[in-house]
Short mmCIF file of C-alpha atoms in Angstrom, two decimals:
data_model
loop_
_atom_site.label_atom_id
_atom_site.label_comp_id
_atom_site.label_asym_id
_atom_site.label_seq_id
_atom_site.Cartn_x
_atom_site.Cartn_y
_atom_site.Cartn_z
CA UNK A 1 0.00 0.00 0.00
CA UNK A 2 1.36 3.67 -0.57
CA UNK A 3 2.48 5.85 1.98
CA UNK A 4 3.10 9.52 1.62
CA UNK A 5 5.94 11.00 2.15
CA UNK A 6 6.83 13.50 4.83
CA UNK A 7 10.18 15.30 4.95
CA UNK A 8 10.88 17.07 8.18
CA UNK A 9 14.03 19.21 8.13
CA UNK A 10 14.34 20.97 11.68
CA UNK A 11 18.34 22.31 11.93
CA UNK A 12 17.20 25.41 11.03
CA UNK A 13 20.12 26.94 12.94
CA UNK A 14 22.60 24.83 11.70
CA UNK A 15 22.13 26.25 8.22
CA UNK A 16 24.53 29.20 7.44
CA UNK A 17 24.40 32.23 4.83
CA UNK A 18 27.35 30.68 2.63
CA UNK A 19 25.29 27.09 2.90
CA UNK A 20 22.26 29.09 1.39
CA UNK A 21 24.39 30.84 -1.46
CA UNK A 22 26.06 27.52 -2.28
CA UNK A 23 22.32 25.25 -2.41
CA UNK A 24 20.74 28.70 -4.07
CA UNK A 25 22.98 27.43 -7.56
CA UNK A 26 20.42 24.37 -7.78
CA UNK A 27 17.38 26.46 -7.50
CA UNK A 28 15.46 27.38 -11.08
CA UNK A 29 14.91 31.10 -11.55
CA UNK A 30 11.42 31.16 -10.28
CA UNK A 31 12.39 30.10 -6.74
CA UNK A 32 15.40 32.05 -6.91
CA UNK A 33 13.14 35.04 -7.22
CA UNK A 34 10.50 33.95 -4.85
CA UNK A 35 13.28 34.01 -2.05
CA UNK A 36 14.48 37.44 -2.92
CA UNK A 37 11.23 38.56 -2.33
CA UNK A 38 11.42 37.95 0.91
CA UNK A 39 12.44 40.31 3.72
CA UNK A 40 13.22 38.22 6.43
CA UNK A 41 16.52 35.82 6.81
CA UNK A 42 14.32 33.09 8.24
CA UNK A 43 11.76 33.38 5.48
CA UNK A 44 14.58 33.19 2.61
CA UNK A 45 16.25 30.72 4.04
CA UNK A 46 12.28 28.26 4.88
CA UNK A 47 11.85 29.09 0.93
CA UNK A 48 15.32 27.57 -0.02
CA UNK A 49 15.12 24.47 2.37
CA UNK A 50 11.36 24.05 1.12
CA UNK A 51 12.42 23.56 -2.14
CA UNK A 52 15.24 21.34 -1.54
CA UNK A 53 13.05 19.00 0.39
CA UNK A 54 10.66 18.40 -2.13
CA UNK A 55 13.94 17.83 -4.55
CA UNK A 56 14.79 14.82 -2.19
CA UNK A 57 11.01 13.47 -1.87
CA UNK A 58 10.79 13.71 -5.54
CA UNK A 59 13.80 11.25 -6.07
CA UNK A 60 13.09 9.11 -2.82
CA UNK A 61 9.36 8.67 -3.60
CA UNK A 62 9.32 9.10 -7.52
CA UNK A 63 12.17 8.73 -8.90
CA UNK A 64 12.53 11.98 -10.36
CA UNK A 65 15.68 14.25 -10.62
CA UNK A 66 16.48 17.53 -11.89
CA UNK A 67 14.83 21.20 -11.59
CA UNK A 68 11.18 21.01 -11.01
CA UNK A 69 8.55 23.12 -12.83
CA UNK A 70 5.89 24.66 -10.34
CA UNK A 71 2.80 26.18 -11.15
CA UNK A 72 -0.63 27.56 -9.22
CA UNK A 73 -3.95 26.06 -9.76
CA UNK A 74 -7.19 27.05 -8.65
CA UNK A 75 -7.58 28.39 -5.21
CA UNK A 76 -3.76 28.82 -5.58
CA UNK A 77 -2.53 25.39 -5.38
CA UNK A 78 0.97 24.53 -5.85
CA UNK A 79 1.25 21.55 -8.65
CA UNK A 80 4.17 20.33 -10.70
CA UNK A 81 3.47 21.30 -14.66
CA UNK A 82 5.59 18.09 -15.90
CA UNK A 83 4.14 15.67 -13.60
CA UNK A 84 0.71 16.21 -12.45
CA UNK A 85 -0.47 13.05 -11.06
CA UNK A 86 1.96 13.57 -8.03
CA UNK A 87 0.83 16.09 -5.38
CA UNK A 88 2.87 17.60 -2.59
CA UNK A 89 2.90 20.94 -0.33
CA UNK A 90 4.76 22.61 1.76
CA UNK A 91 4.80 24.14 4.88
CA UNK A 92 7.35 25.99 7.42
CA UNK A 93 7.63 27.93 10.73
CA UNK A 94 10.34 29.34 12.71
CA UNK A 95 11.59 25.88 13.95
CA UNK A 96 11.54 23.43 11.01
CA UNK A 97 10.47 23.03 7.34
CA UNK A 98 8.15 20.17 5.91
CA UNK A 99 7.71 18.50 2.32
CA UNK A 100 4.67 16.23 2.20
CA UNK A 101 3.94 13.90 -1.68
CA UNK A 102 1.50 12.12 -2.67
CA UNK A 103 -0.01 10.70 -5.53
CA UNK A 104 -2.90 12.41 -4.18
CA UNK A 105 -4.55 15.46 -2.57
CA UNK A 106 -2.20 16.43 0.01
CA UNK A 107 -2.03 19.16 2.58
CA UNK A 108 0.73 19.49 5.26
CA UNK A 109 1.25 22.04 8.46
CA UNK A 110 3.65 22.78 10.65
CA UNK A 111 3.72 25.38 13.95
CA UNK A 112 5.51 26.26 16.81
CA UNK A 113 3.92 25.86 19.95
CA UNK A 114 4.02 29.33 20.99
CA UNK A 115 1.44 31.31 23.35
CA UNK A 116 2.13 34.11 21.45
CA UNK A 117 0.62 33.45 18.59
CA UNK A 118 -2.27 32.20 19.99
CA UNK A 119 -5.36 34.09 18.76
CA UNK A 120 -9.76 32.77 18.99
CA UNK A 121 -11.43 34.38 16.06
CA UNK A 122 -15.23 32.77 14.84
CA UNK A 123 -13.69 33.27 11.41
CA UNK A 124 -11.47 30.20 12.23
CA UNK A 125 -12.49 27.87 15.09
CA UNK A 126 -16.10 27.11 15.34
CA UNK A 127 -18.54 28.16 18.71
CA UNK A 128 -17.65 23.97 20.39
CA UNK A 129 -13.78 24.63 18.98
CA UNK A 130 -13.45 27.78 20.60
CA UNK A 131 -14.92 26.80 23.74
CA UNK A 132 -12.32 23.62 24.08
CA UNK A 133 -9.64 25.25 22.96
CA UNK A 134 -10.20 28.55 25.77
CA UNK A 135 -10.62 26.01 28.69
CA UNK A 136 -7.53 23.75 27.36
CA UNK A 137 -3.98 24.16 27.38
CA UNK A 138 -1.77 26.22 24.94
CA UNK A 139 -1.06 22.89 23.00
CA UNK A 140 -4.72 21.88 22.24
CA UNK A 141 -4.84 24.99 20.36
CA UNK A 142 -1.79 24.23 17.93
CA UNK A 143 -3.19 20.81 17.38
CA UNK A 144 -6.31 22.38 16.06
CA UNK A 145 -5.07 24.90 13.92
CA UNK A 146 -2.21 23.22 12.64
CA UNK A 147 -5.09 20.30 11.75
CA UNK A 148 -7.34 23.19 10.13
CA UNK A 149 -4.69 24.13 8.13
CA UNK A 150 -3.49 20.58 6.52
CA UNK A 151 -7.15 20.46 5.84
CA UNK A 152 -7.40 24.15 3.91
CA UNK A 153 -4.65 22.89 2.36
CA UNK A 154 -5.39 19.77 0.95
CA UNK A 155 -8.84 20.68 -0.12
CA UNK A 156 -8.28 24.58 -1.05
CA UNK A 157 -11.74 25.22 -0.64
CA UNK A 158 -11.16 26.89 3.54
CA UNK A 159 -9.14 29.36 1.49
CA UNK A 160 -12.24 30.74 -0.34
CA UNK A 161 -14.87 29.89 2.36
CA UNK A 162 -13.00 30.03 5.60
CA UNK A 163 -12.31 27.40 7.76
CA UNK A 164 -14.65 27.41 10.93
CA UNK A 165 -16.81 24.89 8.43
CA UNK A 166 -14.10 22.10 9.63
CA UNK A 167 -14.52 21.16 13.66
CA UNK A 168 -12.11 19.24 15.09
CA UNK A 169 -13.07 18.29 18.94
CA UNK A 170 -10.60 16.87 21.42
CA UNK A 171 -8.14 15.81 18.65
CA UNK A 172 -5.35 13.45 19.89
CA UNK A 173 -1.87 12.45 18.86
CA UNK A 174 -1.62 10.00 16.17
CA UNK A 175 -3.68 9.12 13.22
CA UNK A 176 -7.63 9.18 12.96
CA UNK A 177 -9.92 9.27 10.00
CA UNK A 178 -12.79 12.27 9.49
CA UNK A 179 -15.24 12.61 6.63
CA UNK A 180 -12.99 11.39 3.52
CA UNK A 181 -9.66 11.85 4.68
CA UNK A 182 -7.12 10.42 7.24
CA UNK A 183 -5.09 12.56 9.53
CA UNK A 184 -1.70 12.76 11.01
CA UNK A 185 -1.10 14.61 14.06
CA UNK A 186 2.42 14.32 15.78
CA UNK A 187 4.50 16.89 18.00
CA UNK A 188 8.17 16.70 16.96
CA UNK A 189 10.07 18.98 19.72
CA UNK A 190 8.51 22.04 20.07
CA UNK A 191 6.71 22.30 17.34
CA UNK A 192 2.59 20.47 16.16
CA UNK A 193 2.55 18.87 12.60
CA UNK A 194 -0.71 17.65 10.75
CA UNK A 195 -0.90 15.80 7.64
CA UNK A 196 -4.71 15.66 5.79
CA UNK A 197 -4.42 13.03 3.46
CA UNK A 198 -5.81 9.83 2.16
CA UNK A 199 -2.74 7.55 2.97
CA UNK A 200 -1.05 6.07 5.77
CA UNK A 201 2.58 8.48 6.26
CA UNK A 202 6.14 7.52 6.81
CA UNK A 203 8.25 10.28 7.96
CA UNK A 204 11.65 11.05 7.39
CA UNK A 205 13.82 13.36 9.44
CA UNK A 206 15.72 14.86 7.07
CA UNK A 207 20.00 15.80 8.38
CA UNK A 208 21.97 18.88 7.47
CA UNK A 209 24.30 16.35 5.16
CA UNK A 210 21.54 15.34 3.47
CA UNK A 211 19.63 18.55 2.55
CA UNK A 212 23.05 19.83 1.48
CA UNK A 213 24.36 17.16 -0.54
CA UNK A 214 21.48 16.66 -2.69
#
C-alpha cells in the first residue's frame, strides 16, 4: 500500500548564509526570485530548504531528478506542470520546514507551539472549537489549527470559504480518519505537525548532510 511521504528538516540553525548561497545554484529562476522577495533571513532561508526537500522526496518517492517546474492552480494550489499526477505541499515555521507527496490530494502544516501566537477568532475555530480550545492548554490549540490548516490545504476550498466549516473536537496524537480523509497529528520537539491526506505516512527526518548534498 502507498504511503506519503513526509520530509521534516528541523536544523534550522545549523544552516549558514554561505550554505544558502552555495544550495541557491540548484534552484530554477522562479524560486530564486520567490526568495528574494522575501524580507526576512528566516523566510529566505524556509523558501530555499522548502524547495530542496521536495527535490529529495521527488527522487526518494518518484524517482525523479532535476529542476522542477511549479505552477498555481485554482484556489492557488501549488502543482508540478511536468508531472501532475503527483501532489505535494509545503509548509514551514520558525523551527523546522516540511515537504509532504502524494499521488494524491495532500495538505501538510507545521507550527511552533508558541502562546504568542495564539489568537480565537469565529472566522477560524467554530462556537464547540473555541470553547475547548479557551478552557484547554496552549497545545490543544496548535493541534487544532495546525489540523485546520493541513485540511485548507489539501482541499483549497477553507481558502475561499474560511475554515470554521471544519470542527475538530478533542483531537489526539496520532492518526484518525474524518469525513474522507485520514489525519496525522504528531509533535516533533517544540513544534505540532498535521498531515490531511488519504494515505497512511512515513516520515523522514531529514539531516543537514543530506539537505546539502542533494
Amino acid at each position: 500500500m502507498w504511503n506519503d511521504g513526509v520530509y521534516i528538516f528541523k536544523e534550522l540553525d545549523r544552516i549558514s548564509e554561505s550554505d544558502l548561497e552555495r544550495v541557491s545554484m540548484i534552484l530554477p529562476e522562479y524560486r530564486l526570485e520567490k526568495v528574494k522577495k522575501y524580507k526576512r533571513d528566516l523566510d529566505r532561508k524556509n523558501c530555499v530548504i522548502a524547495y530542496l526537500l521536495l527535490t529529495i522526496a521527488l527522487k526518494r518517492e518518484f524517482n525523479i531528478e532535476g529542476r522542477i517546474a511549479m505552477d498555481y492552480g485554482i484556489h492557488g494550489k501549488p502543482y508540478l506542470k511536468e508531472y501532475q499526477d503527483v501532489y505535494f505541499n509545503f509548509s514551514h515555521c520558525s523551527q523546522g520546514v516540511v515537504c509532504a507527496v502524494s499521488i494524491n490530494d495532500i495538505g501538510v502544516d507545521i507550527e511552533t507551539i508558541d502562546e504568542k501566537r495564539m489568537f480565537f477568532s469565529s472566522d477560524i475555530f467554530s462556537p464547540k472549537e473555541l470553547e475547548f480550545i479557551v478552557n484547554s492548554q496552549k497545545e490543544d490549540f496548535f493541534r487544532l489549527w495546525v489540523l485546520k490548516e493541513a485540511t485548507v490545504k489539501c482541499t483549497g476550498i477553507g481558502l475561499v470559504y474560511g475554515s470554521n466549516y471544519i470542527e475538530f473536537l478533542t483531537p489526539k496524537d496520532g492518526t484518525f480518519c474524518k469525513d474522507e480523509f485520514v489525519y496525522h497529528l504528531k509533535k516533533i520537539g517544540s513544534m505540532y505537525l498535521a498531515v490531511c491526506s488519504k494515505y497512511p505516512v512515513r516520515y523522514q527526518m531529514v539531516t543537514r548532510k543530506e539537505l546539502l548534498n542533494i
